[in-house]
Each structure stands twice: as C-alpha cells, then as structure tokens.
One Martini backbone bead per residue (centre of mass of N, CA, C, O) as a GRO file, in nm:
protein
  269
    1MET     BB    1  11.512   8.550  12.681
    2SER     BB    2  11.401   8.836  12.753
    3ALA     BB    3  11.349   9.154  12.645
    4ALA     BB    4  11.471   9.290  12.895
    5ALA     BB    5  11.739   9.130  12.896
    6ARG     BB    6  11.836   9.197  12.609
    7THR     BB    7  11.845   9.501  12.634
    8ALA     BB    8  12.042   9.518  12.874
    9ALA     BB    9  12.270   9.352  12.740
   10ASP     BB   10  12.320   9.537  12.498
   11THR     BB   11  12.395   9.796  12.661
   12THR     BB   12  12.631   9.669  12.841
   13ALA     BB   13  12.814   9.579  12.589
   14LEU     BB   14  12.885   9.863  12.560
   15ALA     BB   15  13.198  10.024  12.475
   16PRO     BB   16  13.371  10.293  12.513
   17ASP     BB   17  13.636  10.462  12.354
   18ARG     BB   18  13.582  10.709  12.540
   19PRO     BB   19  13.552  10.862  12.841
   20ALA     BB   20  13.340  11.083  12.744
   21ASP     BB   21  13.117  10.850  12.669
   22ARG     BB   22  13.017  10.722  12.935
   23PRO     BB   23  12.770  10.892  13.029
   24ALA     BB   24  12.602  10.838  12.771
   25VAL     BB   25  12.596  10.530  12.794
   26VAL     BB   26  12.466  10.514  13.073
   27ARG     BB   27  12.209  10.668  13.005
   28ASP     BB   28  12.117  10.482  12.776
   29ALA     BB   29  12.102  10.224  12.947
   30GLY     BB   30  11.896  10.331  13.151
   31ARG     BB   31  11.667  10.388  12.949
   32ARG     BB   32  11.644  10.101  12.837
   33ALA     BB   33  11.585   9.959  13.106
   34PHE     BB   34  11.335  10.118  13.176
   35ARG     BB   35  11.164  10.050  12.923
   36ALA     BB   36  11.163   9.746  12.957
   37ALA     BB   37  11.031   9.738  13.239
   38TRP     BB   38  10.787   9.915  13.172
   39ASN     BB   39  10.658   9.743  12.947
   40TYR     BB   40  10.611   9.496  13.124
   41LEU     BB   41  10.461   9.612  13.372
   42ALA     BB   42  10.247   9.807  13.251
   43GLY     BB   43  10.126   9.618  13.041
   44GLY     BB   44  10.037   9.385  13.227
   45GLN     BB   45   9.872   9.544  13.445
   46THR     BB   46   9.673   9.682  13.250
   47LEU     BB   47   9.552   9.429  13.125
   48PHE     BB   48   9.446   9.304  13.393
   49ALA     BB   49   9.272   9.545  13.476
   50ALA     BB   50   9.079   9.535  13.236
   51GLY     BB   51   8.980   9.246  13.291
   52PHE     BB   52   8.866   9.293  13.570
   53TRP     BB   53   8.655   9.523  13.494
   54LEU     BB   54   8.501   9.360  13.286
   55LEU     BB   55   8.397   9.147  13.479
   56PHE     BB   56   8.263   9.344  13.687
   57GLY     BB   57   8.077   9.479  13.483
   58LEU     BB   58   7.905   9.230  13.431
   59VAL     BB   59   7.815   9.189  13.723
   60MET     BB   60   7.679   9.476  13.761
   61VAL     BB   61   7.456   9.398  13.547
   62VAL     BB   62   7.348   9.107  13.598
   63VAL     BB   63   7.253   9.106  13.893
   64PRO     BB   64   7.023   9.319  13.882
   65LEU     BB   65   6.864   9.177  13.653
   66LEU     BB   66   6.806   8.917  13.811
   67VAL     BB   67   6.658   9.049  14.045
   68ARG     BB   68   6.435   9.181  13.873
   69ALA     BB   69   6.329   8.914  13.738
   70ASN     BB   70   6.252   8.828  14.061
   71ASP     BB   71   6.124   9.083  14.209
   72GLY     BB   72   6.361   9.245  14.317
   73VAL     BB   73   6.573   9.434  14.556
   74MET     BB   74   6.845   9.648  14.583
   75GLY     BB   75   7.027   9.823  14.834
   76GLY     BB   76   7.299   9.752  14.673
   77GLY     BB   77   7.576   9.727  14.513
   78VAL     BB   78   7.895   9.585  14.377
   79LEU     BB   79   8.118   9.807  14.413
   80THR     BB   80   8.244   9.741  14.685
   81GLY     BB   81   8.365   9.468  14.598
   82ALA     BB   82   8.544   9.583  14.373
   83SER     BB   83   8.723   9.757  14.549
   84TYR     BB   84   8.847   9.541  14.725
   85SER     BB   85   8.954   9.358  14.492
   86ALA     BB   86   9.132   9.557  14.331
   87ARG     BB   87   9.356   9.598  14.539
   88TRP     BB   88   9.446   9.296  14.563
   89PHE     BB   89   9.511   9.268  14.268
   90ALA     BB   90   9.736   9.480  14.260
   91PHE     BB   91   9.905   9.345  14.477
   92SER     BB   92   9.956   9.073  14.329
   93LEU     BB   93  10.088   9.196  14.074
   94GLY     BB   94  10.327   9.326  14.221
   95ILE     BB   95  10.455   9.056  14.294
   96ALA     BB   96  10.460   8.889  14.025
   97THR     BB   97  10.597   9.082  13.809
   98THR     BB   98  10.862   9.168  13.966
   99SER     BB   99  10.985   8.897  14.063
  100SER     BB  100  11.026   8.784  13.762
  101LEU     BB  101  11.228   9.038  13.667
  102LEU     BB  102  11.462   9.138  13.851
  103THR     BB  103  11.689   8.929  13.813
  104MET     BB  104  11.722   8.974  13.507
  105HIS     BB  105  11.778   9.274  13.520
  106LEU     BB  106  12.043   9.253  13.688
  107ALA     BB  107  12.197   9.033  13.525
  108ALA     BB  108  12.184   9.223  13.251
  109GLY     BB  109  12.260   9.531  13.389
  110GLY     BB  110  12.056   9.648  13.546
  111THR     BB  111  11.924   9.877  13.767
  112ARG     BB  112  11.770   9.972  14.054
  113ARG     BB  113  11.686  10.252  13.960
  114SER     BB  114  11.533  10.171  13.699
  115PHE     BB  115  11.338   9.980  13.844
  116LEU     BB  116  11.212  10.184  14.037
  117ARG     BB  117  11.103  10.378  13.826
  118ALA     BB  118  10.923  10.169  13.682
  119THR     BB  119  10.750  10.094  13.930
  120ILE     BB  120  10.637  10.376  13.995
  121ALA     BB  121  10.516  10.432  13.716
  122THR     BB  122  10.326  10.188  13.725
  123ALA     BB  123  10.164  10.273  13.975
  124ALA     BB  124  10.051  10.529  13.846
  125VAL     BB  125   9.898  10.382  13.620
  126VAL     BB  126   9.731  10.200  13.796
  127GLY     BB  127   9.581  10.425  13.942
  128LEU     BB  128   9.454  10.552  13.690
  129VAL     BB  129   9.301  10.305  13.582
  130TYR     BB  130   9.135  10.233  13.835
  131GLY     BB  131   9.004  10.510  13.870
  132LEU     BB  132   8.857  10.525  13.596
  133PHE     BB  133   8.694  10.263  13.624
  134TYR     BB  134   8.551  10.343  13.883
  135GLY     BB  135   8.404  10.591  13.775
  136VAL     BB  136   8.246  10.446  13.552
  137ALA     BB  137   8.108  10.240  13.741
  138THR     BB  138   7.953  10.445  13.910
  139VAL     BB  139   7.783  10.570  13.684
  140GLY     BB  140   7.661  10.304  13.576
  141GLU     BB  141   7.521  10.200  13.834
  142GLN     BB  142   7.346  10.446  13.887
  143ALA     BB  143   7.192  10.432  13.615
  144LEU     BB  144   7.075  10.146  13.649
  145PHE     BB  145   6.912  10.199  13.905
  146GLY     BB  146   6.739  10.422  13.783
  147ALA     BB  147   6.612  10.241  13.554
  148LEU     BB  148   6.491  10.036  13.786
  149GLY     BB  149   6.388  10.220  14.040
  150TRP     BB  150   6.632  10.259  14.228
  151ASP     BB  151   6.824  10.309  14.505
  152TRP     BB  152   7.138  10.454  14.533
  153VAL     BB  153   7.424  10.356  14.724
  154ARG     BB  154   7.691  10.495  14.842
  155PRO     BB  155   7.986  10.431  14.917
  156GLU     BB  156   8.219  10.462  15.128
  157GLY     BB  157   8.385  10.789  15.189
  158LEU     BB  158   8.434  11.081  15.107
  159PRO     BB  159   8.309  11.411  15.192
  160ALA     BB  160   8.089  11.401  14.932
  161ALA     BB  161   7.888  11.537  14.654
  162GLY     BB  162   7.788  11.426  14.375
  163ALA     BB  163   8.018  11.470  14.134
  164ALA     BB  164   8.248  11.501  14.345
  165ALA     BB  165   8.228  11.212  14.455
  166THR     BB  166   8.320  11.062  14.204
  167VAL     BB  167   8.599  11.193  14.183
  168ALA     BB  168   8.699  11.132  14.470
  169ASP     BB  169   8.665  10.822  14.456
  170ALA     BB  170   8.852  10.774  14.215
  171ALA     BB  171   9.107  10.896  14.338
  172ALA     BB  172   9.117  10.719  14.592
  173GLU     BB  173   9.131  10.447  14.443
  174GLY     BB  174   9.389  10.499  14.284
  175LEU     BB  175   9.577  10.551  14.526
  176ALA     BB  176   9.528  10.283  14.668
  177CYS     BB  177   9.629  10.099  14.435
  178ALA     BB  178   9.915  10.212  14.430
  179VAL     BB  179   9.990  10.125  14.715
  180TYR     BB  180   9.935   9.822  14.679
  181SER     BB  181  10.145   9.783  14.456
  182LEU     BB  182  10.396   9.875  14.615
  183VAL     BB  183  10.367   9.681  14.856
  184GLY     BB  184  10.372   9.420  14.697
  185THR     BB  185  10.653   9.465  14.582
  186ALA     BB  186  10.803   9.490  14.856
  187ILE     BB  187  10.738   9.207  14.957
  188GLY     BB  188  10.881   9.056  14.732
  189MET     BB  189  11.161   9.188  14.791
  190GLY     BB  190  11.187   9.091  15.085
  191TYR     BB  191  11.223   8.790  15.021
  192GLN     BB  192  11.477   8.832  14.833
  193GLY     BB  193  11.655   8.997  15.060
  194TYR     BB  194  11.578   8.829  15.358
  195GLY     BB  195  11.384   8.607  15.342
  196SER     BB  196  11.137   8.436  15.502
  197TRP     BB  197  11.133   8.541  15.795
  198LEU     BB  198  11.189   8.849  15.760
  199GLY     BB  199  10.992   8.892  15.527
  200THR     BB  200  10.740   8.833  15.700
  201ALA     BB  201  10.784   9.052  15.919
  202LEU     BB  202  10.785   9.292  15.688
  203ILE     BB  203  10.475   9.304  15.638
  204LEU     BB  204  10.369   9.495  15.861
  205PRO     BB  205  10.443   9.776  15.741
  206GLY     BB  206  10.271   9.733  15.488
  207LEU     BB  207   9.997   9.709  15.636
  208ALA     BB  208  10.010   9.995  15.753
  209LEU     BB  209   9.988  10.137  15.477
  210LEU     BB  210   9.713  10.020  15.401
  211ALA     BB  211   9.564  10.141  15.643
  212LEU     BB  212   9.631  10.439  15.589
  213VAL     BB  213   9.484  10.466  15.313
  214GLY     BB  214   9.208  10.386  15.429
  215VAL     BB  215   9.178  10.620  15.630
  216THR     BB  216   9.220  10.868  15.439
  217THR     BB  217   8.980  10.754  15.233
  218ARG     BB  218   8.751  10.593  15.382
  219THR     BB  219   8.836  10.288  15.316
  220GLY     BB  220   8.785   9.996  15.388
  221ALA     BB  221   8.847   9.852  15.684
  222ALA     BB  222   8.999  10.094  15.811
  223GLY     BB  223   8.791  10.310  15.729
  224ASP     BB  224   8.547  10.189  15.881
  225ALA     BB  225   8.691  10.209  16.169
  226LEU     BB  226   8.858  10.519  16.143
  227GLY     BB  227   8.761  10.739  15.931
  228ARG     BB  228   8.518  10.876  16.101
  229VAL     BB  229   8.720  11.025  16.320
  230LEU     BB  230   8.786  11.243  16.141
  231PRO     BB  231   8.814  11.614  16.170
  232PHE     BB  232   8.674  11.610  15.864
  233ASP     BB  233   8.482  11.804  15.629
  234GLY     BB  234   8.414  11.818  15.324
  235SER     BB  235   8.657  11.967  15.146
  236ALA     BB  236   8.867  11.918  15.367
  237GLY     BB  237   8.837  11.609  15.374
  238VAL     BB  238   8.920  11.560  15.082
  239LEU     BB  239   9.198  11.695  15.085
  240VAL     BB  240   9.321  11.535  15.320
  241GLY     BB  241   9.278  11.253  15.201
  242LEU     BB  242   9.446  11.288  14.937
  243LEU     BB  243   9.708  11.379  15.071
  244GLY     BB  244   9.742  11.128  15.245
  245ALA     BB  245   9.762  10.932  15.003
  246LEU     BB  246  10.015  11.060  14.878
  247VAL     BB  247  10.199  11.014  15.120
  248THR     BB  248  10.166  10.707  15.116
  249CYS     BB  249  10.297  10.667  14.842
  250ALA     BB  250  10.575  10.774  14.926
  251LEU     BB  251  10.623  10.566  15.150
  252ALA     BB  252  10.601  10.315  14.967
  253ALA     BB  253  10.839  10.391  14.784
  254GLY     BB  254  11.050  10.393  15.013
  255TRP     BB  255  11.004  10.098  15.102
  256LEU     BB  256  11.086   9.976  14.834
  257ARG     BB  257  11.377  10.085  14.824
  258VAL     BB  258  11.483   9.935  15.068
  259HIS     BB  259  11.439   9.652  14.949
  260LEU     BB  260  11.592   9.680  14.675
  261LEU     BB  261  11.884   9.721  14.800
  262ARG     BB  262  11.885   9.403  14.908
  263VAL     BB  263  11.890   9.277  14.645
  264GLN     BB  264  12.003   8.968  14.503
  265LEU     BB  265  12.099   8.729  14.287
  266ARG     BB  266  12.144   8.571  14.539
  267PRO     BB  267  11.990   8.409  14.756
  268PRO     BB  268  11.930   8.401  15.072
  269SER     BB  269  12.037   8.181  15.341
   0.00000   0.00000   0.00000
C-alpha cells in the first residue's frame, strides 16, 4: 500500500468518542488526505519537470556550440521546441500521476474534494516551476547567442519587449503548462468515470481549453494561427493575454471537477 493510501486509511480508521469531536476528526482526515496526495503529485511532477529542463538545457547549449564548431550560424534557438514539448510533458504527467493515485486515494477513505484541492495546488506549482525554468532558459539562450556573436530571435509570444518580454513569456508559459496539467488530469479522470467511448469523446472540450490558452498567450499552434488577430497590443495585450490564461486555468479546474465527481472505485462497464 502506498504512503498516500496508508495515511488516508489511518485517518479514516479513527472514530470519535463524542459527536462534538466529529467535525475536528473530519477536518484532520481531510488535511492528512490532502497532504498525502499533494506530496505524491507535486513531488513527482516537480522532479520530472526539473529533469526535463535539465535535459533541454543541455540541448540548448550543446546544439549552438556544435553549429559554431562547424562554422555555422543558427537563425533561432531551440527554446521554441522546448516550449512545445514542456506543455505536452506536463499534460502527460497530469494523466499518469493522478490516474495511478486516485483509486487508492478514494478506496482508503480520501475524498474527491481533498484530491481536487491537491491536484489544483499541484498544477499551480507545475506552472510556477515551468515558468521559472522557461525564464532562466530564455535569459541563458539569449546570453549564449550574444557570446557567439549571433542575433537571437525571440519566440512568438505576448506583445512585450526587453526585460518585460522575458517576464511575460515566463508567466504565459507557466500558465499554459498549468492548463495542460489540469486538462491532462481531467482526460485521465474522464476515462475512469465514463469509460473508453465517452471518455474519448470528452477529449474534445479539453483540446478546446488547450487551444484557448494558446490563443490568449499567443503561443503554440493555436496561438500561431489565431493569436495575432487579437485586437490588443503593448501592455494591454500582455494584460489581456495573462488574464485570459488565468480564466482558462479556472475553466480547466472546473472541467476537472466535473470529471472527478463521476469517478467510481469500480470502473464503468
């Protein structure tokens, strides 16, 4: 039995001697269940995120140096590829880590509410971690290109310039990764709650949320196709884009809650 399951089992096994103790016992059990799920989800996804960016950091350094050693010049860095890959990596981890834990969490007495809180808190941490790593990678790649005497081309994103562009891009990337994590988790819950056929059909609303965060942040495939038509530029464009991404995060959390309420211990027939 996992640590999360043991913790939840221990808390639910406690029976209050007096009715007045019941609310306190329930609150304590909820906190313990939340912490157990949080430790598993946030710890695992943060560790994998660090490994992902360490690998891409090596690629971002090695590739330009190899090109320079062969007397070549790069017109753009590999940061764009890292951005695309990071989101889908967060998406995949959202499916894998939560699907493996939810059944044990519920069977051991944990609640859907505590699991939802842990999942949303994990997505917030995922967004923060990916955003910070993206910002550091942006500064590092730009400095490397400058040291090699090359012009660095900023990837497409929100309409900002200078240091503000780095901050805006990092925030947008973090919010996008949080949405991808939540949607990935919701898709995994959809299969557990609705079965294979309906679960597959319900992927479409999740993909719409992924497209929406791409358009609002003007990144990704959807951002490349539709983000440029948004009627906002300058600081207004940055503000609207980040607010739109925050709204998309809230919608993704709500979509996850809908799926989580349908999950049962016994798989749907």
